[in-house]
Structure formats: C-alpha cells, structure tokens
Short mmCIF file of C-alpha atoms and ligand atoms in Angstrom, two decimals:
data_model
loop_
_atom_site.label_atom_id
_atom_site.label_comp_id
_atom_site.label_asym_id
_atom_site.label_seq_id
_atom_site.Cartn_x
_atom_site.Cartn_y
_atom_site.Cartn_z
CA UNK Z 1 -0.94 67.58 -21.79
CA UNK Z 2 -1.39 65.29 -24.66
CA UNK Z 3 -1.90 61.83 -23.74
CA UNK Z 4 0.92 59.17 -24.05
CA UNK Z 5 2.60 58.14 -27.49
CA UNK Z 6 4.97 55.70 -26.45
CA UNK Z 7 2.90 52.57 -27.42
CA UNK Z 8 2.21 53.81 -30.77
CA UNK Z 9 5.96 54.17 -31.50
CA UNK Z 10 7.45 51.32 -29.67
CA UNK Z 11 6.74 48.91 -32.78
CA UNK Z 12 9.19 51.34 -34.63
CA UNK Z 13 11.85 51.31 -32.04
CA UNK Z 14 11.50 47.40 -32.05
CA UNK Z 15 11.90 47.71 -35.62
CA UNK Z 16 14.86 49.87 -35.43
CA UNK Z 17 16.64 47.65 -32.69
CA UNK Z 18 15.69 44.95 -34.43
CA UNK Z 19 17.80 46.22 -37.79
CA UNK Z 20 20.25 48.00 -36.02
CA UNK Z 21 21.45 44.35 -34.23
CA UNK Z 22 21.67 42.53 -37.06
CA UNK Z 23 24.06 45.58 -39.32
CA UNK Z 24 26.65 44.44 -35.83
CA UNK Z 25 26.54 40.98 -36.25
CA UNK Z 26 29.52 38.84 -38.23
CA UNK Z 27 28.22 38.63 -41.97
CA UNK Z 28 31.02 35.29 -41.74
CA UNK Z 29 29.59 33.84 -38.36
CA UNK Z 30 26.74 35.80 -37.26
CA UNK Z 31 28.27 36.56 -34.09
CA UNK Z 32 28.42 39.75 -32.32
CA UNK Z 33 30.52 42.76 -33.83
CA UNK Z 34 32.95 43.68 -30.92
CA UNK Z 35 36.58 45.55 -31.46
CA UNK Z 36 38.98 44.59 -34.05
CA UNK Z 37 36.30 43.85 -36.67
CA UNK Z 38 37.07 44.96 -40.22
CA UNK Z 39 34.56 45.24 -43.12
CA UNK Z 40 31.81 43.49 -40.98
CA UNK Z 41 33.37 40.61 -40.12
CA UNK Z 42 34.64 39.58 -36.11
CA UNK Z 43 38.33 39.03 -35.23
CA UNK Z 44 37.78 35.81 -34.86
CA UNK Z 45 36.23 35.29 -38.59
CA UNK Z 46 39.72 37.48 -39.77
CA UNK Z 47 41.70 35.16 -37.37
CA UNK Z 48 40.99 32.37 -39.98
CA UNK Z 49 44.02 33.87 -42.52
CA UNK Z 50 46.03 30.95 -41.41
CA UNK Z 51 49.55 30.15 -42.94
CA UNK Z 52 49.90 26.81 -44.97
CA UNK Z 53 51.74 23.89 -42.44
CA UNK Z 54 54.98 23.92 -42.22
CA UNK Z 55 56.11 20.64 -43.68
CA UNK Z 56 54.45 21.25 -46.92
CA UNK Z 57 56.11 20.69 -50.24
CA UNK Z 58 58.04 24.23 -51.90
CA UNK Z 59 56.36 23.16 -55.47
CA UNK Z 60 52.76 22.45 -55.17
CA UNK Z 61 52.54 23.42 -51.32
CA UNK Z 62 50.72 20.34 -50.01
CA UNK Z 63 52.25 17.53 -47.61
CA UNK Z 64 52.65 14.29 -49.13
CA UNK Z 65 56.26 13.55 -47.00
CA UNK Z 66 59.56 15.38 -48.47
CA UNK Z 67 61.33 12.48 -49.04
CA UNK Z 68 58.91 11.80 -52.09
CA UNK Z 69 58.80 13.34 -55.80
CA UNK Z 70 56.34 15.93 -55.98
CA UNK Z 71 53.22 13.77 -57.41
CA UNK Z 72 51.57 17.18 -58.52
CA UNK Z 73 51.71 18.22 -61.88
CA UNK Z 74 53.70 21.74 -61.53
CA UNK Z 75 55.47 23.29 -64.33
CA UNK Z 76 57.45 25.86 -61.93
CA UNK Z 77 60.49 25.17 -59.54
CA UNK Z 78 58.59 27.11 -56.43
CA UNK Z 79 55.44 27.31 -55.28
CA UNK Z 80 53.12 28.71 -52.03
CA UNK Z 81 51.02 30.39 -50.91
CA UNK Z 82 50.03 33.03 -48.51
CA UNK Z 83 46.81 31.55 -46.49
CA UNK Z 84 44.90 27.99 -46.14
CA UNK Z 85 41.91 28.47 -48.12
CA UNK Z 86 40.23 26.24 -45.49
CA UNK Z 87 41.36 27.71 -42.42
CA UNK Z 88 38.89 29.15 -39.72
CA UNK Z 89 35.57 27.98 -38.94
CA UNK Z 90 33.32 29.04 -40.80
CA UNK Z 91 36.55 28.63 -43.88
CA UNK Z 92 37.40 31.75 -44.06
CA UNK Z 93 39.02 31.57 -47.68
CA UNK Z 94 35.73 29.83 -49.00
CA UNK Z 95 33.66 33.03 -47.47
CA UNK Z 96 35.61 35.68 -48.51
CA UNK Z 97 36.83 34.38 -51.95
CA UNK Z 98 33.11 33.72 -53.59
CA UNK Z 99 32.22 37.24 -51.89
CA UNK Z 100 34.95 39.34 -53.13
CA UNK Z 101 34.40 37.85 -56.77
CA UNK Z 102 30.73 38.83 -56.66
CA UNK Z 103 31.90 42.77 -55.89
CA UNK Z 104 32.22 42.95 -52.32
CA UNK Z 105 34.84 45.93 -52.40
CA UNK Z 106 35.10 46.24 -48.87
CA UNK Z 107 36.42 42.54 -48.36
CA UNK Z 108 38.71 43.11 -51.23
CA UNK Z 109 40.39 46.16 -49.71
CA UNK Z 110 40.27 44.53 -46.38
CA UNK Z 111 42.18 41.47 -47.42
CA UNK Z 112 44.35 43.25 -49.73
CA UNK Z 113 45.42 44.99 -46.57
CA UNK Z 114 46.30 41.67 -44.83
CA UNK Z 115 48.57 40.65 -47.84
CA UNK Z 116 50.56 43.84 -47.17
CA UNK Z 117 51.57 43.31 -44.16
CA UNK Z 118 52.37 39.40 -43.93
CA UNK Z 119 55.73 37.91 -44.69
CA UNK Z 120 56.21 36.93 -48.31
CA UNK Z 121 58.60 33.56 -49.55
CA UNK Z 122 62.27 34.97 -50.19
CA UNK Z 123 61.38 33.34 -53.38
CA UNK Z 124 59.23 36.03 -54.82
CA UNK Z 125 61.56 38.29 -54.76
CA UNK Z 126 64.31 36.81 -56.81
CA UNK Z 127 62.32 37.40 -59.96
CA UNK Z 128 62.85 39.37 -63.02
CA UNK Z 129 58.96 39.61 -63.49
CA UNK Z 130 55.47 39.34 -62.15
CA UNK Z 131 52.74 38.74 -64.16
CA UNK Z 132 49.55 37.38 -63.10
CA UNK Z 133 46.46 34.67 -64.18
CA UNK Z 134 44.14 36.84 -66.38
CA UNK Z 135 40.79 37.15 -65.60
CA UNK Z 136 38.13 37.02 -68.15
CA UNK Z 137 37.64 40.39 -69.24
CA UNK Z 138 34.14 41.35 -69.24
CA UNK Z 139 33.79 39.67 -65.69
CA UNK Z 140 36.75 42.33 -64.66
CA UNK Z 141 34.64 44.85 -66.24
CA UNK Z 142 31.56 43.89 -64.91
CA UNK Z 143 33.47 43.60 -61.37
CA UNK Z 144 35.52 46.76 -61.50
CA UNK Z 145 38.42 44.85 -60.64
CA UNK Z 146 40.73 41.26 -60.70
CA UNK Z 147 41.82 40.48 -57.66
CA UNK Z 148 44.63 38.05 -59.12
CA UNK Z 149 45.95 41.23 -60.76
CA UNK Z 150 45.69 43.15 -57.54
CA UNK Z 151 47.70 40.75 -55.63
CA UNK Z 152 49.91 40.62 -58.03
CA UNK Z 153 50.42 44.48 -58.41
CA UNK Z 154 50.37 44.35 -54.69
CA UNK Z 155 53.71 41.78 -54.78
CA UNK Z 156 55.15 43.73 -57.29
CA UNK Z 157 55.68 46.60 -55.25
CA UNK Z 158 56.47 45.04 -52.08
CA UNK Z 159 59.37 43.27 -53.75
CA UNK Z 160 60.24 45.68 -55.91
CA UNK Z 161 60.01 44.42 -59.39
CA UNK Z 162 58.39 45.23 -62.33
CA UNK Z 163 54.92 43.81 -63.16
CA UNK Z 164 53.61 43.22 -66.18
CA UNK Z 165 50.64 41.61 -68.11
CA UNK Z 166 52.14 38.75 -70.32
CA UNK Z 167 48.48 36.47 -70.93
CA UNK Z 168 44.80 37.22 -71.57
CA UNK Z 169 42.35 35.10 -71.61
CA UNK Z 170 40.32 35.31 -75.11
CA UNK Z 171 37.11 37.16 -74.87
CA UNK Z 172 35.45 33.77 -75.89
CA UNK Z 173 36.45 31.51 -73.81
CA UNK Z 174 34.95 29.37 -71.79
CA UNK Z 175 34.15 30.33 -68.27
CA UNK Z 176 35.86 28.51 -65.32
CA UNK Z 177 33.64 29.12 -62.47
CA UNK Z 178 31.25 26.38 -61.73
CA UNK Z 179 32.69 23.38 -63.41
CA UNK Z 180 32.70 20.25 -61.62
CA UNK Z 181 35.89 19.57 -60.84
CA UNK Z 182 36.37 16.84 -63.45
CA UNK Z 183 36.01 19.08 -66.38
CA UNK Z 184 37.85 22.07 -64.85
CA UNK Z 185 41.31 19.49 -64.73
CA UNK Z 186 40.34 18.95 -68.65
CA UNK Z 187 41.27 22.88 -69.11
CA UNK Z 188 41.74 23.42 -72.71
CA UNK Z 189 44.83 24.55 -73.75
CA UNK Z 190 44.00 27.17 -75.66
CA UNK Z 191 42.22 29.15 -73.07
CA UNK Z 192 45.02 31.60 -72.54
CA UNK Z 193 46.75 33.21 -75.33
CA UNK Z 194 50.64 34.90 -74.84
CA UNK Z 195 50.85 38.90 -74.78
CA UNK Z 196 54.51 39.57 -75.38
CA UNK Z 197 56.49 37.09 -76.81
CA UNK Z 198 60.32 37.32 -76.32
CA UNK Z 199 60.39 35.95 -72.36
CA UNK Z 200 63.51 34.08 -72.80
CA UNK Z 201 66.13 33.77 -69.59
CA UNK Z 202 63.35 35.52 -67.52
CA UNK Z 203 62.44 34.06 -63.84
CA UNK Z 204 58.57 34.90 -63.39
CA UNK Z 205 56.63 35.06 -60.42
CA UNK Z 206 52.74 33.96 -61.40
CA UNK Z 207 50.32 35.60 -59.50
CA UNK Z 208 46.95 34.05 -58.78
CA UNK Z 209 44.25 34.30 -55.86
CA UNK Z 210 43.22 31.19 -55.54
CA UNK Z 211 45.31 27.76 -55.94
CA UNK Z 212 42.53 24.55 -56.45
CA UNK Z 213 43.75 21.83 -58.86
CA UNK Z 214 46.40 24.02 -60.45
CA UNK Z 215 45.06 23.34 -64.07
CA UNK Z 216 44.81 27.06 -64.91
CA UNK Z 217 48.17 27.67 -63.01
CA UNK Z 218 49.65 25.12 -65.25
CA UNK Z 219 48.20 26.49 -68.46
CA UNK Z 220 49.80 29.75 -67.95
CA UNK Z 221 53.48 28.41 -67.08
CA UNK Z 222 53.32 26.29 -70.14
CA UNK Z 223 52.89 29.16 -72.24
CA UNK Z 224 55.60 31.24 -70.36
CA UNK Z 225 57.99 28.23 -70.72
CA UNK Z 226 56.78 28.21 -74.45
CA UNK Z 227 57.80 31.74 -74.91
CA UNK Z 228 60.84 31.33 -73.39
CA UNK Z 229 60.92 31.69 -69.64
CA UNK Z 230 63.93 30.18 -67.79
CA UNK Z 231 62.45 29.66 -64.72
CA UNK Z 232 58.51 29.50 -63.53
CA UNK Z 233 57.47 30.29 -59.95
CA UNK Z 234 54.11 30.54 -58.30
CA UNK Z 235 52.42 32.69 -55.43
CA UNK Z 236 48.99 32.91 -55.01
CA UNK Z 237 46.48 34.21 -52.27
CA UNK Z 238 45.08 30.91 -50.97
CA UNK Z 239 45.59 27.14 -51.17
CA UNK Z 240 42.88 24.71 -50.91
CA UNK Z 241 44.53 21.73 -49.50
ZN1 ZN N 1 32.67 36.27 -37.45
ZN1 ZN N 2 54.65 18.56 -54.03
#
C-alpha cells in the first residue's frame, strides 16, 4: 500500500476552503451567505430597500414640516421616490448604486426585480408619458445598459403608458460623476438637448435612478416645460436625504 498523501494535499484543501468561504460571504457586509440571499448579498444587506418617511414633502420628498413652502428648487408638481438611498447599514443605496454603474449585471437585475414588485405613487400613473434622464452615451455603451432608462421602461409597463426618449445628453458633454458637489449644483444648462419637440398639454413622468441635489432632474423638466409640457412629475429609484 502506498504510503499516506493526505499531508501533501491538505494545503490544497485549506486553499479550497479557504476560497470557497469567502464566494458565501455578503459582498455588502461580509457576513455569512444564509437563505434568502440574492446576487451575493444577505437578507439583511437587501433588507436595507427602505421606503422614504412618511411625513416627507410630495415635491422634493424630504421633511422640512408641511406647513412650509417647499424650499427645494423643483420644477414638477410631484415628486418621490421608491427607496432611501441611505437606508441599511452598510447604506445599501450607496453599495449597490456605484456597483451597478460599474457593470455589476447581477445587482442590476436583482434590484430591478425589487422595483417590480413594490407599490408605486398613484401619481405615476396619471401620466401621458414617461421619459427618462439620459445617460451619457458611450458610458451606456461601454456599460451595456442605463439603469435610469430601465427603471423607467420598467414603470412604463407597470402603469401602462407609453415610454419614450424625449432628451440626450450631447456626446460632448461634460461628465457628472465625481464632481464635488459644488460644481455639480452649477450644471450647465446646456447639458441636455430636447429629442422631440411638440410636448405641449402632456403630463410626464421623469424617470431617474438616483435623486442627489436634483440639478440634473431640474435641467431636464426645464426643457420639457420649454417644449411645452403641462405638467412635470418625478420618480426615481433612490433619494439621498
Ligand atoms: Zn450582507
Ligand atoms: Zn419640499
């Protein structure tokens, strides 16, 4: 009989324990993998989707007391949004966002998911269009998808009403992302351009992912008002409060 391998091996099996423990831990909290995880990520991480509070204001969707005029600058007559982009420890919102935009499909599909099946404002459906924030389009290339345009495709049919693209963003302009806050509120106006002109009387339901200042937000229902649009109304993913 042919003397005992084991010891040779066993660095191996470490090895493979070793890798095989960390592909079932939480890529959002490290914790351990158990039921109910979806695209690597624990319950508990997923449990983070929290709604905004309830008290919050229907046009910019943060609290500053209802008995006071809405100090945001918002160009529509309704606005909300789906989850707290701060809610869940570790944020949830702030993992998942920055994630998704770098490619990671499975989060997308995963959270795209959870927007099916949550309750939407009654507002969103009283529309005679949904259109959505365009994304830069060589980083949609690049990505293989906007996730602004899938929510809003995603809206579209759960409501039942037509979507359409009525902005771009110009091929040269200037890239959002990493800004300092400062200089992403000084926007420049031109850094959307109108599709298809002839809006007017229309309610539309702007699409986003992501609500921060609402300067880009604001951009686009300017130029809806501008070409027309009776009414403005705003839904996005997340709001960071
Ligand atoms: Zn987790
Ligand atoms: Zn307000």
């Amino acid at each position: 009989m042919s003397s005992f391998e084991w010891p040779e091996k066993l660095p191996f099996l470490g090895a493979f324990l070793r890798l095989r423990s960390e592909a079932m831990r939480c890529r959002g909290c490290l914790g351990e993998l158990r039921e109910n995880s979806e695209a690597g990520l624990c319950a508990r991480c997923w449990s983070g989707l929290i709604p905004l509070p309830v008290d919050r204001c229907e046009r910019c969707a943060l609290i500053h007391g209802l008995d006071r005029e809405c100090p945001e600058p918002v160009a529509w007559t309704h606005g909300d949004a789906i989850w707290d982009y701060h809610g869940g420890r570790p944020a949830f919102g702030a993992l998942l966002m920055p994630g998704i935009k770098a490619g990671e499909w499975g989060w997308r599909t995963a959270l795209l998911g959870r927007a099916a099946a949550v309750p939407l404002p009654a507002f969103a459906a009283e529309v005679d269009l949904i259109t959505t924030v365009p994304a830069h389009p060589w980083r949609k290339w690049r990505r293989g998808f906007d996730l602004a345009e899938d929510v809003a495709r995603l809206v579209a049919q759960r409501v039942g009403k037509p979507y359409k693209p009525l902005l771009r963003k110009p091929i040269r302009s200037q890239r959002q992302t990493g800004l300092p806050e400062g200089r992403r509120r000084r926007l420049p106006r031109k850094a959307f351009a109108l599709m298809t002109p002839g809006l007017e009387g229309k309610t539309i339901l702007l699409v986003d992912d992501v609500w921060t200042t609402g300067t880009t937000l604001l951009r686009c229902a300017e130029l809806l008002a501008k070409a027309g649009a009776a009414e403005i109304r705003v839904l996005t993913l997340f709001r960071a409060l």
